[in-house]
Structure formats: structure tokens, C-alpha cells
mmCIF file with all atom_site columns, C-alpha atoms in Angstrom:
data_model
loop_
_atom_site.group_PDB
_atom_site.id
_atom_site.type_symbol
_atom_site.label_atom_id
_atom_site.label_alt_id
_atom_site.label_comp_id
_atom_site.label_asym_id
_atom_site.label_entity_id
_atom_site.label_seq_id
_atom_site.pdbx_PDB_ins_code
_atom_site.Cartn_x
_atom_site.Cartn_y
_atom_site.Cartn_z
_atom_site.occupancy
_atom_site.B_iso_or_equiv
_atom_site.pdbx_formal_charge
_atom_site.auth_seq_id
_atom_site.auth_comp_id
_atom_site.auth_asym_id
_atom_site.auth_atom_id
_atom_site.pdbx_PDB_model_num
ATOM 1   C CA . GLU A 1 1   ? -69.519 -79.641 125.382 1.00 0.00 ? 164 GLU A CA 1
ATOM 2   C CA . VAL A 1 2   ? -68.183 -80.002 121.795 1.00 0.00 ? 165 VAL A CA 1
ATOM 3   C CA . GLN A 1 3   ? -64.356 -80.325 122.176 1.00 0.00 ? 166 GLN A CA 1
ATOM 4   C CA . LEU A 1 4   ? -61.153 -81.621 119.947 1.00 0.00 ? 167 LEU A CA 1
ATOM 5   C CA . VAL A 1 5   ? -58.159 -82.316 121.756 1.00 0.00 ? 168 VAL A CA 1
ATOM 6   C CA . GLU A 1 6   ? -54.687 -82.643 119.745 1.00 0.00 ? 169 GLU A CA 1
ATOM 7   C CA . SER A 1 7   ? -51.835 -84.720 121.225 1.00 0.00 ? 170 SER A CA 1
ATOM 8   C CA . GLY A 1 8   ? -48.806 -86.530 119.930 1.00 0.00 ? 171 GLY A CA 1
ATOM 9   C CA . GLY A 1 9   ? -46.610 -83.583 119.060 1.00 0.00 ? 172 GLY A CA 1
ATOM 10  C CA . GLY A 1 10  ? -42.820 -83.160 120.201 1.00 0.00 ? 173 GLY A CA 1
ATOM 11  C CA . LEU A 1 11  ? -39.277 -82.675 119.256 1.00 0.00 ? 174 LEU A CA 1
ATOM 12  C CA . VAL A 1 12  ? -38.064 -84.951 116.205 1.00 0.00 ? 175 VAL A CA 1
ATOM 13  C CA . GLN A 1 13  ? -35.060 -85.140 114.125 1.00 0.00 ? 176 GLN A CA 1
ATOM 14  C CA . PRO A 1 14  ? -35.396 -84.300 110.396 1.00 0.00 ? 177 PRO A CA 1
ATOM 15  C CA . GLY A 1 15  ? -36.428 -87.405 108.343 1.00 0.00 ? 178 GLY A CA 1
ATOM 16  C CA . GLY A 1 16  ? -38.208 -88.698 111.440 1.00 0.00 ? 179 GLY A CA 1
ATOM 17  C CA . SER A 1 17  ? -41.679 -89.575 111.947 1.00 0.00 ? 180 SER A CA 1
ATOM 18  C CA . LEU A 1 18  ? -44.713 -88.678 114.271 1.00 0.00 ? 181 LEU A CA 1
ATOM 19  C CA . ARG A 1 19  ? -48.349 -89.285 114.674 1.00 0.00 ? 182 ARG A CA 1
ATOM 20  C CA . LEU A 1 20  ? -50.438 -86.801 115.915 1.00 0.00 ? 183 LEU A CA 1
ATOM 21  C CA . SER A 1 21  ? -54.011 -87.524 117.366 1.00 0.00 ? 184 SER A CA 1
ATOM 22  C CA . CYS A 1 22  ? -56.976 -85.297 117.724 1.00 0.00 ? 185 CYS A CA 1
ATOM 23  C CA . ALA A 1 23  ? -59.924 -86.798 120.050 1.00 0.00 ? 186 ALA A CA 1
ATOM 24  C CA . ALA A 1 24  ? -63.581 -85.482 119.535 1.00 0.00 ? 187 ALA A CA 1
ATOM 25  C CA . SER A 1 25  ? -66.270 -85.373 122.301 1.00 0.00 ? 188 SER A CA 1
ATOM 26  C CA . GLY A 1 26  ? -69.506 -83.835 122.565 1.00 0.00 ? 189 GLY A CA 1
ATOM 27  C CA . PHE A 1 27  ? -70.787 -84.607 118.859 1.00 0.00 ? 190 PHE A CA 1
ATOM 28  C CA . THR A 1 28  ? -71.385 -87.404 116.542 1.00 0.00 ? 191 THR A CA 1
ATOM 29  C CA . PHE A 1 29  ? -67.672 -87.382 115.224 1.00 0.00 ? 192 PHE A CA 1
ATOM 30  C CA . SER A 1 30  ? -68.681 -90.155 112.244 1.00 0.00 ? 193 SER A CA 1
ATOM 31  C CA . SER A 1 31  ? -70.976 -87.450 110.860 1.00 0.00 ? 194 SER A CA 1
ATOM 32  C CA . TYR A 1 32  ? -68.354 -84.713 110.518 1.00 0.00 ? 195 TYR A CA 1
ATOM 33  C CA . GLU A 1 33  ? -65.453 -84.267 107.686 1.00 0.00 ? 196 GLU A CA 1
ATOM 34  C CA . MET A 1 34  ? -62.354 -83.154 109.454 1.00 0.00 ? 197 MET A CA 1
ATOM 35  C CA . ASN A 1 35  ? -59.186 -81.442 108.631 1.00 0.00 ? 198 ASN A CA 1
ATOM 36  C CA . TRP A 1 36  ? -55.696 -80.760 109.886 1.00 0.00 ? 199 TRP A CA 1
ATOM 37  C CA . VAL A 1 37  ? -54.385 -77.169 109.691 1.00 0.00 ? 200 VAL A CA 1
ATOM 38  C CA . ARG A 1 38  ? -50.855 -75.934 110.920 1.00 0.00 ? 201 ARG A CA 1
ATOM 39  C CA . GLN A 1 39  ? -49.404 -72.788 111.876 1.00 0.00 ? 202 GLN A CA 1
ATOM 40  C CA . ALA A 1 40  ? -45.493 -72.303 111.823 1.00 0.00 ? 203 ALA A CA 1
ATOM 41  C CA . PRO A 1 41  ? -44.149 -70.019 114.787 1.00 0.00 ? 204 PRO A CA 1
ATOM 42  C CA . GLY A 1 42  ? -45.191 -66.347 114.109 1.00 0.00 ? 205 GLY A CA 1
ATOM 43  C CA . LYS A 1 43  ? -46.752 -67.239 110.529 1.00 0.00 ? 206 LYS A CA 1
ATOM 44  C CA . GLY A 1 44  ? -50.362 -67.649 109.445 1.00 0.00 ? 207 GLY A CA 1
ATOM 45  C CA . LEU A 1 45  ? -52.486 -70.697 109.075 1.00 0.00 ? 208 LEU A CA 1
ATOM 46  C CA . GLU A 1 46  ? -51.749 -73.392 106.307 1.00 0.00 ? 209 GLU A CA 1
ATOM 47  C CA . TRP A 1 47  ? -54.364 -76.196 105.229 1.00 0.00 ? 210 TRP A CA 1
ATOM 48  C CA . VAL A 1 48  ? -52.673 -79.551 105.587 1.00 0.00 ? 211 VAL A CA 1
ATOM 49  C CA . SER A 1 49  ? -55.239 -82.315 104.920 1.00 0.00 ? 212 SER A CA 1
ATOM 50  C CA . TYR A 1 50  ? -58.903 -83.123 104.500 1.00 0.00 ? 213 TYR A CA 1
ATOM 51  C CA . ILE A 1 51  ? -60.796 -86.383 105.212 1.00 0.00 ? 214 ILE A CA 1
ATOM 52  C CA . SER A 1 52  ? -64.536 -86.985 104.556 1.00 0.00 ? 215 SER A CA 1
ATOM 53  C CA . SER A 1 53  ? -66.849 -88.462 107.275 1.00 0.00 ? 216 SER A CA 1
ATOM 54  C CA . SER A 1 54  ? -66.474 -92.120 106.163 1.00 0.00 ? 217 SER A CA 1
ATOM 55  C CA . GLY A 1 55  ? -62.577 -91.597 105.546 1.00 0.00 ? 218 GLY A CA 1
ATOM 56  C CA . SER A 1 56  ? -63.295 -92.572 101.538 1.00 0.00 ? 219 SER A CA 1
ATOM 57  C CA . THR A 1 57  ? -62.081 -89.180 100.315 1.00 0.00 ? 220 THR A CA 1
ATOM 58  C CA . ILE A 1 58  ? -58.975 -87.515 101.313 1.00 0.00 ? 221 ILE A CA 1
ATOM 59  C CA . TYR A 1 59  ? -56.819 -84.652 100.121 1.00 0.00 ? 222 TYR A CA 1
ATOM 60  C CA . TYR A 1 60  ? -53.426 -82.980 100.950 1.00 0.00 ? 223 TYR A CA 1
ATOM 61  C CA . ALA A 1 61  ? -51.704 -79.670 100.496 1.00 0.00 ? 224 ALA A CA 1
ATOM 62  C CA . ASP A 1 62  ? -48.589 -80.029 97.901  1.00 0.00 ? 225 ASP A CA 1
ATOM 63  C CA . SER A 1 63  ? -46.294 -79.584 100.825 1.00 0.00 ? 226 SER A CA 1
ATOM 64  C CA . VAL A 1 64  ? -47.282 -82.519 102.292 1.00 0.00 ? 227 VAL A CA 1
ATOM 65  C CA . LYS A 1 65  ? -48.411 -84.833 99.858  1.00 0.00 ? 228 LYS A CA 1
ATOM 66  C CA . GLY A 1 66  ? -46.615 -88.249 100.050 1.00 0.00 ? 229 GLY A CA 1
ATOM 67  C CA . ARG A 1 67  ? -44.918 -87.721 103.327 1.00 0.00 ? 230 ARG A CA 1
ATOM 68  C CA . PHE A 1 68  ? -48.150 -87.247 105.725 1.00 0.00 ? 231 PHE A CA 1
ATOM 69  C CA . THR A 1 69  ? -51.280 -89.558 105.802 1.00 0.00 ? 232 THR A CA 1
ATOM 70  C CA . ILE A 1 70  ? -54.492 -88.542 107.430 1.00 0.00 ? 233 ILE A CA 1
ATOM 71  C CA . SER A 1 71  ? -57.027 -91.116 108.817 1.00 0.00 ? 234 SER A CA 1
ATOM 72  C CA . ARG A 1 72  ? -59.844 -91.586 111.303 1.00 0.00 ? 235 ARG A CA 1
ATOM 73  C CA . ASP A 1 73  ? -61.342 -94.067 113.561 1.00 0.00 ? 236 ASP A CA 1
ATOM 74  C CA . ASN A 1 74  ? -64.992 -93.495 113.921 1.00 0.00 ? 237 ASN A CA 1
ATOM 75  C CA . ALA A 1 75  ? -65.373 -96.073 116.569 1.00 0.00 ? 238 ALA A CA 1
ATOM 76  C CA . LYS A 1 76  ? -63.056 -94.341 118.716 1.00 0.00 ? 239 LYS A CA 1
ATOM 77  C CA . ASN A 1 77  ? -63.844 -90.976 117.822 1.00 0.00 ? 240 ASN A CA 1
ATOM 78  C CA . SER A 1 78  ? -60.301 -89.946 116.674 1.00 0.00 ? 241 SER A CA 1
ATOM 79  C CA . LEU A 1 79  ? -58.527 -88.227 113.981 1.00 0.00 ? 242 LEU A CA 1
ATOM 80  C CA . TYR A 1 80  ? -54.764 -88.896 113.181 1.00 0.00 ? 243 TYR A CA 1
ATOM 81  C CA . LEU A 1 81  ? -52.025 -87.512 111.144 1.00 0.00 ? 244 LEU A CA 1
ATOM 82  C CA . GLN A 1 82  ? -49.279 -89.720 110.417 1.00 0.00 ? 245 GLN A CA 1
ATOM 83  C CA . MET A 1 83  ? -46.099 -87.566 109.626 1.00 0.00 ? 246 MET A CA 1
ATOM 84  C CA . ASN A 1 84  ? -43.097 -89.099 107.962 1.00 0.00 ? 247 ASN A CA 1
ATOM 85  C CA . SER A 1 85  ? -39.787 -88.039 106.306 1.00 0.00 ? 248 SER A CA 1
ATOM 86  C CA . LEU A 1 86  ? -40.287 -84.611 108.427 1.00 0.00 ? 249 LEU A CA 1
ATOM 87  C CA . ARG A 1 87  ? -38.444 -81.434 107.500 1.00 0.00 ? 250 ARG A CA 1
ATOM 88  C CA . ALA A 1 88  ? -37.622 -78.244 109.359 1.00 0.00 ? 251 ALA A CA 1
ATOM 89  C CA . GLU A 1 89  ? -40.431 -76.436 107.617 1.00 0.00 ? 252 GLU A CA 1
ATOM 90  C CA . ASP A 1 90  ? -42.763 -78.924 109.169 1.00 0.00 ? 253 ASP A CA 1
ATOM 91  C CA . THR A 1 91  ? -42.418 -77.242 112.433 1.00 0.00 ? 254 THR A CA 1
ATOM 92  C CA . ALA A 1 92  ? -45.565 -75.893 113.171 1.00 0.00 ? 255 ALA A CA 1
ATOM 93  C CA . VAL A 1 93  ? -48.720 -76.114 115.966 1.00 0.00 ? 256 VAL A CA 1
ATOM 94  C CA . TYR A 1 94  ? -50.850 -78.566 114.161 1.00 0.00 ? 257 TYR A CA 1
ATOM 95  C CA . TYR A 1 95  ? -54.710 -78.258 114.773 1.00 0.00 ? 258 TYR A CA 1
ATOM 96  C CA . CYS A 1 96  ? -57.648 -80.517 113.920 1.00 0.00 ? 259 CYS A CA 1
ATOM 97  C CA . ALA A 1 97  ? -60.671 -78.569 112.987 1.00 0.00 ? 260 ALA A CA 1
ATOM 98  C CA . ARG A 1 98  ? -64.319 -79.864 112.431 1.00 0.00 ? 261 ARG A CA 1
ATOM 99  C CA . VAL A 1 99  ? -66.114 -78.841 108.983 1.00 0.00 ? 262 VAL A CA 1
ATOM 100 C CA . ALA A 1 100 ? -69.697 -77.549 109.578 1.00 0.00 ? 263 ALA A CA 1
ATOM 101 C CA . VAL A 1 101 ? -71.797 -78.354 106.489 1.00 0.00 ? 264 VAL A CA 1
ATOM 102 C CA . ALA A 1 102 ? -74.674 -76.215 107.899 1.00 0.00 ? 265 ALA A CA 1
ATOM 103 C CA . LEU A 1 103 ? -72.199 -73.436 107.757 1.00 0.00 ? 266 LEU A CA 1
ATOM 104 C CA . HIS A 1 104 ? -71.269 -74.052 104.203 1.00 0.00 ? 267 HIS A CA 1
ATOM 105 C CA . ASP A 1 105 ? -68.138 -75.890 105.283 1.00 0.00 ? 268 ASP A CA 1
ATOM 106 C CA . ALA A 1 106 ? -66.725 -73.439 107.676 1.00 0.00 ? 269 ALA A CA 1
ATOM 107 C CA . PHE A 1 107 ? -64.180 -74.709 110.059 1.00 0.00 ? 270 PHE A CA 1
ATOM 108 C CA . ASP A 1 108 ? -66.367 -74.228 113.138 1.00 0.00 ? 271 ASP A CA 1
ATOM 109 C CA . ILE A 1 109 ? -64.489 -76.162 115.723 1.00 0.00 ? 272 ILE A CA 1
ATOM 110 C CA . TRP A 1 110 ? -60.667 -76.188 116.366 1.00 0.00 ? 273 TRP A CA 1
ATOM 111 C CA . GLY A 1 111 ? -58.563 -78.192 118.855 1.00 0.00 ? 274 GLY A CA 1
ATOM 112 C CA . GLN A 1 112 ? -56.098 -76.441 121.099 1.00 0.00 ? 275 GLN A CA 1
ATOM 113 C CA . GLY A 1 113 ? -53.262 -77.366 119.012 1.00 0.00 ? 276 GLY A CA 1
ATOM 114 C CA . THR A 1 114 ? -50.005 -79.675 119.560 1.00 0.00 ? 277 THR A CA 1
ATOM 115 C CA . MET A 1 115 ? -46.817 -78.293 118.706 1.00 0.00 ? 278 MET A CA 1
ATOM 116 C CA . VAL A 1 116 ? -44.430 -80.231 116.248 1.00 0.00 ? 279 VAL A CA 1
ATOM 117 C CA . THR A 1 117 ? -40.828 -79.372 116.291 1.00 0.00 ? 280 THR A CA 1
ATOM 118 C CA . VAL A 1 118 ? -38.323 -80.760 113.609 1.00 0.00 ? 281 VAL A CA 1
ATOM 119 C CA . SER A 1 119 ? -34.749 -80.192 114.695 1.00 0.00 ? 282 SER A CA 1
ATOM 120 C CA . SER A 1 120 ? -31.648 -81.856 115.095 1.00 0.00 ? 283 SER A CA 1
ATOM 121 C CA . SER B 2 1   ? -50.862 -71.668 93.492  1.00 0.00 ? 152 SER B CA 1
ATOM 122 C CA . TYR B 2 2   ? -53.905 -69.574 94.604  1.00 0.00 ? 153 TYR B CA 1
ATOM 123 C CA . GLU B 2 3   ? -53.290 -66.656 97.132  1.00 0.00 ? 154 GLU B CA 1
ATOM 124 C CA . LEU B 2 4   ? -55.749 -64.573 99.356  1.00 0.00 ? 155 LEU B CA 1
ATOM 125 C CA . THR B 2 5   ? -54.130 -61.123 99.958  1.00 0.00 ? 156 THR B CA 1
ATOM 126 C CA . GLN B 2 6   ? -54.719 -59.423 103.318 1.00 0.00 ? 157 GLN B CA 1
ATOM 127 C CA . PRO B 2 7   ? -53.110 -56.040 104.794 1.00 0.00 ? 158 PRO B CA 1
ATOM 128 C CA . PRO B 2 8   ? -50.662 -57.252 107.498 1.00 0.00 ? 159 PRO B CA 1
ATOM 129 C CA . SER B 2 9   ? -51.972 -54.499 109.860 1.00 0.00 ? 160 SER B CA 1
ATOM 130 C CA . VAL B 2 10  ? -54.960 -52.499 110.541 1.00 0.00 ? 161 VAL B CA 1
ATOM 131 C CA . SER B 2 11  ? -54.926 -49.843 113.736 1.00 0.00 ? 162 SER B CA 1
ATOM 132 C CA . VAL B 2 12  ? -58.146 -48.275 115.066 1.00 0.00 ? 163 VAL B CA 1
ATOM 133 C CA . SER B 2 13  ? -59.044 -46.512 118.119 1.00 0.00 ? 164 SER B CA 1
ATOM 134 C CA . PRO B 2 14  ? -61.857 -48.094 120.532 1.00 0.00 ? 165 PRO B CA 1
ATOM 135 C CA . GLY B 2 15  ? -65.363 -47.342 119.148 1.00 0.00 ? 166 GLY B CA 1
ATOM 136 C CA . GLN B 2 16  ? -64.309 -46.600 115.604 1.00 0.00 ? 167 GLN B CA 1
ATOM 137 C CA . THR B 2 17  ? -64.806 -48.962 112.757 1.00 0.00 ? 168 THR B CA 1
ATOM 138 C CA . ALA B 2 18  ? -62.249 -51.531 111.442 1.00 0.00 ? 169 ALA B CA 1
ATOM 139 C CA . ARG B 2 19  ? -62.548 -52.906 108.048 1.00 0.00 ? 170 ARG B CA 1
ATOM 140 C CA . ILE B 2 20  ? -60.097 -55.783 106.986 1.00 0.00 ? 171 ILE B CA 1
ATOM 141 C CA . THR B 2 21  ? -59.890 -56.808 103.526 1.00 0.00 ? 172 THR B CA 1
ATOM 142 C CA . CYS B 2 22  ? -59.200 -59.942 101.469 1.00 0.00 ? 173 CYS B CA 1
ATOM 143 C CA . SER B 2 23  ? -58.364 -60.208 97.867  1.00 0.00 ? 174 SER B CA 1
ATOM 144 C CA . GLY B 2 24  ? -58.413 -63.207 95.427  1.00 0.00 ? 175 GLY B CA 1
ATOM 145 C CA . ASP B 2 25  ? -59.224 -64.033 92.268  1.00 0.00 ? 176 ASP B CA 1
ATOM 146 C CA . ALA B 2 26  ? -61.817 -66.719 92.614  1.00 0.00 ? 177 ALA B CA 1
ATOM 147 C CA . LEU B 2 27  ? -63.599 -64.844 95.197  1.00 0.00 ? 178 LEU B CA 1
ATOM 148 C CA . PRO B 2 28  ? -66.445 -63.958 93.033  1.00 0.00 ? 179 PRO B CA 1
ATOM 149 C CA . LYS B 2 29  ? -67.324 -67.756 92.566  1.00 0.00 ? 180 LYS B CA 1
ATOM 150 C CA . GLN B 2 30  ? -66.183 -69.146 96.096  1.00 0.00 ? 181 GLN B CA 1
ATOM 151 C CA . TYR B 2 31  ? -67.629 -68.266 99.705  1.00 0.00 ? 182 TYR B CA 1
ATOM 152 C CA . ALA B 2 32  ? -65.294 -66.737 102.044 1.00 0.00 ? 183 ALA B CA 1
ATOM 153 C CA . TYR B 2 33  ? -64.900 -67.179 105.691 1.00 0.00 ? 184 TYR B CA 1
ATOM 154 C CA . TRP B 2 34  ? -63.098 -65.313 108.643 1.00 0.00 ? 185 TRP B CA 1
ATOM 155 C CA . TYR B 2 35  ? -61.415 -66.500 111.770 1.00 0.00 ? 186 TYR B CA 1
ATOM 156 C CA . GLN B 2 36  ? -60.186 -64.466 114.852 1.00 0.00 ? 187 GLN B CA 1
ATOM 157 C CA . GLN B 2 37  ? -57.151 -65.905 116.620 1.00 0.00 ? 188 GLN B CA 1
ATOM 158 C CA . LYS B 2 38  ? -56.031 -64.654 119.697 1.00 0.00 ? 189 LYS B CA 1
ATOM 159 C CA . PRO B 2 39  ? -52.444 -64.905 121.150 1.00 0.00 ? 190 PRO B CA 1
ATOM 160 C CA . GLY B 2 40  ? -51.793 -68.578 122.273 1.00 0.00 ? 191 GLY B CA 1
ATOM 161 C CA . GLN B 2 41  ? -55.166 -69.700 121.276 1.00 0.00 ? 192 GLN B CA 1
ATOM 162 C CA . ALA B 2 42  ? -56.959 -71.647 118.541 1.00 0.00 ? 193 ALA B CA 1
ATOM 163 C CA . PRO B 2 43  ? -58.815 -69.590 115.791 1.00 0.00 ? 194 PRO B CA 1
ATOM 164 C CA . VAL B 2 44  ? -62.321 -69.047 116.103 1.00 0.00 ? 195 VAL B CA 1
ATOM 165 C CA . LEU B 2 45  ? -64.945 -68.614 113.326 1.00 0.00 ? 196 LEU B CA 1
ATOM 166 C CA . VAL B 2 46  ? -66.746 -65.033 112.935 1.00 0.00 ? 197 VAL B CA 1
ATOM 167 C CA . ILE B 2 47  ? -67.996 -65.291 109.683 1.00 0.00 ? 198 ILE B CA 1
ATOM 168 C CA . TYR B 2 48  ? -68.955 -67.590 106.938 1.00 0.00 ? 199 TYR B CA 1
ATOM 169 C CA . LYS B 2 49  ? -70.434 -67.627 103.518 1.00 0.00 ? 200 LYS B CA 1
ATOM 170 C CA . ASP B 2 50  ? -68.962 -64.180 103.150 1.00 0.00 ? 201 ASP B CA 1
ATOM 171 C CA . SER B 2 51  ? -71.363 -62.510 105.565 1.00 0.00 ? 202 SER B CA 1
ATOM 172 C CA . GLU B 2 52  ? -72.820 -65.010 107.710 1.00 0.00 ? 203 GLU B CA 1
ATOM 173 C CA . ARG B 2 53  ? -72.213 -64.774 111.718 1.00 0.00 ? 204 ARG B CA 1
ATOM 174 C CA . PRO B 2 54  ? -72.444 -67.895 113.459 1.00 0.00 ? 205 PRO B CA 1
ATOM 175 C CA . SER B 2 55  ? -74.244 -68.101 116.697 1.00 0.00 ? 206 SER B CA 1
ATOM 176 C CA . GLY B 2 56  ? -72.196 -66.471 119.575 1.00 0.00 ? 207 GLY B CA 1
ATOM 177 C CA . ILE B 2 57  ? -70.528 -64.160 117.599 1.00 0.00 ? 208 ILE B CA 1
ATOM 178 C CA . PRO B 2 58  ? -71.160 -60.420 118.360 1.00 0.00 ? 209 PRO B CA 1
ATOM 179 C CA . GLU B 2 59  ? -73.394 -58.315 116.054 1.00 0.00 ? 210 GLU B CA 1
ATOM 180 C CA . ARG B 2 60  ? -70.528 -55.815 115.444 1.00 0.00 ? 211 ARG B CA 1
ATOM 181 C CA . PHE B 2 61  ? -68.803 -58.507 113.476 1.00 0.00 ? 212 PHE B CA 1
ATOM 182 C CA . SER B 2 62  ? -70.097 -58.199 109.805 1.00 0.00 ? 213 SER B CA 1
ATOM 183 C CA . GLY B 2 63  ? -69.001 -59.385 106.299 1.00 0.00 ? 214 GLY B CA 1
ATOM 184 C CA . SER B 2 64  ? -69.357 -58.287 102.790 1.00 0.00 ? 215 SER B CA 1
ATOM 185 C CA . SER B 2 65  ? -68.449 -59.084 99.164  1.00 0.00 ? 216 SER B CA 1
ATOM 186 C CA . SER B 2 66  ? -67.569 -57.255 96.281  1.00 0.00 ? 217 SER B CA 1
ATOM 187 C CA . GLY B 2 67  ? -65.955 -58.557 93.028  1.00 0.00 ? 218 GLY B CA 1
ATOM 188 C CA . THR B 2 68  ? -62.682 -60.188 94.138  1.00 0.00 ? 219 THR B CA 1
ATOM 189 C CA . THR B 2 69  ? -62.484 -58.356 97.375  1.00 0.00 ? 220 THR B CA 1
ATOM 190 C CA . VAL B 2 70  ? -64.210 -59.653 100.744 1.00 0.00 ? 221 VAL B CA 1
ATOM 191 C CA . THR B 2 71  ? -64.131 -57.377 103.762 1.00 0.00 ? 222 THR B CA 1
ATOM 192 C CA . LEU B 2 72  ? -64.674 -58.166 107.417 1.00 0.00 ? 223 LEU B CA 1
ATOM 193 C CA . THR B 2 73  ? -66.069 -55.212 109.266 1.00 0.00 ? 224 THR B CA 1
ATOM 194 C CA . ILE B 2 74  ? -65.783 -54.903 113.034 1.00 0.00 ? 225 ILE B CA 1
ATOM 195 C CA . SER B 2 75  ? -68.171 -52.009 114.296 1.00 0.00 ? 226 SER B CA 1
ATOM 196 C CA . GLY B 2 76  ? -67.530 -50.115 117.456 1.00 0.00 ? 227 GLY B CA 1
ATOM 197 C CA . VAL B 2 77  ? -64.200 -51.999 118.060 1.00 0.00 ? 228 VAL B CA 1
ATOM 198 C CA . GLN B 2 78  ? -63.606 -53.032 121.817 1.00 0.00 ? 229 GLN B CA 1
ATOM 199 C CA . ALA B 2 79  ? -60.244 -53.693 123.346 1.00 0.00 ? 230 ALA B CA 1
ATOM 200 C CA . GLU B 2 80  ? -61.013 -57.360 123.446 1.00 0.00 ? 231 GLU B CA 1
ATOM 201 C CA . ASP B 2 81  ? -61.302 -57.448 119.472 1.00 0.00 ? 232 ASP B CA 1
ATOM 202 C CA . GLU B 2 82  ? -57.486 -56.972 119.097 1.00 0.00 ? 233 GLU B CA 1
ATOM 203 C CA . ALA B 2 83  ? -56.382 -60.232 117.407 1.00 0.00 ? 234 ALA B CA 1
ATOM 204 C CA . ASP B 2 84  ? -55.027 -61.597 114.238 1.00 0.00 ? 235 ASP B CA 1
ATOM 205 C CA . TYR B 2 85  ? -57.764 -62.175 111.577 1.00 0.00 ? 236 TYR B CA 1
ATOM 206 C CA . TYR B 2 86  ? -57.531 -64.633 108.619 1.00 0.00 ? 237 TYR B CA 1
ATOM 207 C CA . CYS B 2 87  ? -59.701 -65.135 105.660 1.00 0.00 ? 238 CYS B CA 1
ATOM 208 C CA . GLN B 2 88  ? -60.389 -68.406 103.994 1.00 0.00 ? 239 GLN B CA 1
ATOM 209 C CA . SER B 2 89  ? -61.481 -69.518 100.677 1.00 0.00 ? 240 SER B CA 1
ATOM 210 C CA . ALA B 2 90  ? -60.754 -72.145 97.850  1.00 0.00 ? 241 ALA B CA 1
ATOM 211 C CA . ASP B 2 91  ? -59.626 -71.522 94.329  1.00 0.00 ? 242 ASP B CA 1
ATOM 212 C CA . SER B 2 92  ? -62.160 -71.787 91.400  1.00 0.00 ? 243 SER B CA 1
ATOM 213 C CA . SER B 2 93  ? -62.035 -75.488 91.313  1.00 0.00 ? 244 SER B CA 1
ATOM 214 C CA . GLY B 2 94  ? -63.926 -75.410 94.754  1.00 0.00 ? 245 GLY B CA 1
ATOM 215 C CA . THR B 2 95  ? -62.588 -78.869 95.900  1.00 0.00 ? 246 THR B CA 1
ATOM 216 C CA . TYR B 2 96  ? -61.453 -79.476 99.352  1.00 0.00 ? 247 TYR B CA 1
ATOM 217 C CA . ALA B 2 97  ? -57.734 -79.860 97.988  1.00 0.00 ? 248 ALA B CA 1
ATOM 218 C CA . ASP B 2 98  ? -57.786 -75.895 97.354  1.00 0.00 ? 249 ASP B CA 1
ATOM 219 C CA . TRP B 2 99  ? -58.425 -74.480 100.781 1.00 0.00 ? 250 TRP B CA 1
ATOM 220 C CA . VAL B 2 100 ? -56.367 -71.252 101.086 1.00 0.00 ? 251 VAL B CA 1
ATOM 221 C CA . PHE B 2 101 ? -56.073 -68.833 103.874 1.00 0.00 ? 252 PHE B CA 1
ATOM 222 C CA . GLY B 2 102 ? -54.762 -65.460 103.809 1.00 0.00 ? 253 GLY B CA 1
ATOM 223 C CA . GLY B 2 103 ? -51.550 -64.282 105.133 1.00 0.00 ? 254 GLY B CA 1
ATOM 224 C CA . GLY B 2 104 ? -53.475 -62.655 108.145 1.00 0.00 ? 255 GLY B CA 1
ATOM 225 C CA . THR B 2 105 ? -54.026 -59.135 109.589 1.00 0.00 ? 256 THR B CA 1
ATOM 226 C CA . LYS B 2 106 ? -53.065 -57.912 112.859 1.00 0.00 ? 257 LYS B CA 1
ATOM 227 C CA . LEU B 2 107 ? -55.922 -55.730 114.327 1.00 0.00 ? 258 LEU B CA 1
ATOM 228 C CA . THR B 2 108 ? -54.279 -53.299 117.004 1.00 0.00 ? 259 THR B CA 1
ATOM 229 C CA . VAL B 2 109 ? -56.839 -51.315 119.081 1.00 0.00 ? 260 VAL B CA 1
ATOM 230 C CA . LEU B 2 110 ? -55.076 -47.872 119.938 1.00 0.00 ? 261 LEU B CA 1
#
């Protein structure tokens, strides 16, 4: 079964750090581009970051640029999001999502999400 | 920054047709995608490349494009279709740095 499972969320104080992980299974992870997408409580979806299959190309939303770092370990079938200098407005459910080139770059598989709460 | 505009809510009776629009200046040049999200669940892709349906998505879901507006149409709406629907696209530069989601539309089945 094709699956993405996020972990690492939790409660963190403003200015703190957190590292999210996304474990992939059921497909050849190293062949797929990946993204992080977040959703604040009661709000819509917001794209956060993209990484190419090799990890050589990376993009960030302006709202997280300079604070968040996306990375991947293809040997471990895992995607990561290092989040530093966290702010209250970063509070959200964070999803990892696979890019399906065959579907013209749609996000075809999503994890169940991990909740990040930034509060003192 | 680039924005995609959706109506906050759409209501239809079971068996009727629901149409959810998404407007954006770059839509004539960029593909649009639609996702369904039920409460407490992750989004699910229902339409890609404006009008293509992924395998496993019921035929009652369809998409279309006209100028700066794309439309998700659900024919013969069922109670299980009640959900939030989000469009996604990119601005005219078309790089992965420009992915944008619409604000979402809550579909209520009366």
C-alpha cells in the first residue's frame, strides 16, 4: 500500500524548533518529488516547501523562507522539515504530499498530517 | 502574491449538480487541480490537469476551464460528497515556488 506517515509534531514555544518527518512506503521514494503543505486550524491549505527527487532543487513559501529547511534521505525513504524560529502563525497541521509527474504534477498521495502548536 | 478565488460555500440537494468555481489570472496558462477534504482527513485529489480524473474517483466528478475560471462539477451529488474542496494552481512563472491553493469551498448537501 502506498503510504506517507508524518511524525514529530507537538507543542513548542515561540522561537523554538521542531523537526517533522515523513516516512514513505509502498513506492520508490527516490523517484518522486515531495512537498510539505500546512493547514492552520479552521483555515485552508498553504503550500510550504518543495524538494526534487534527488534533493538538488528546493523551494520555499515566502512565509517560511529562512526559517524552515526541507531535506530528504532516499536511503531511509524519509522526508524532513526542520522548523526554526517558530511563530504562533506556524500553528497548523503539516502534511507531506507526493508529486505525481504522470498526473501533471498533482499532489496524488498525502499523509494523515502532524499537528504543530506554537504557544507559550 | 498570486491568489485563487473560490466561493466560501455551495449548497445543493442530493441528486442535484454542484458547481464550484475557482478564479485566477494565470489559469489560462497553468493547469488547475482539485482536492476534496473531509473533516479530520487529508486532502484527496479528485481532478488534475483541469479536467482529468484520477483512477478511483467517481465519474460524477468533472472539471472544466474557461478563461480565468476553472470549475469543478459534481453531478448527482451524494451525501458522501459533503466536504471542503480546494483548487490548486501556479502563477504564470510556473515553478514549484509558486504553488497556490484557493481558499476552499464548503459543499453542503441539504
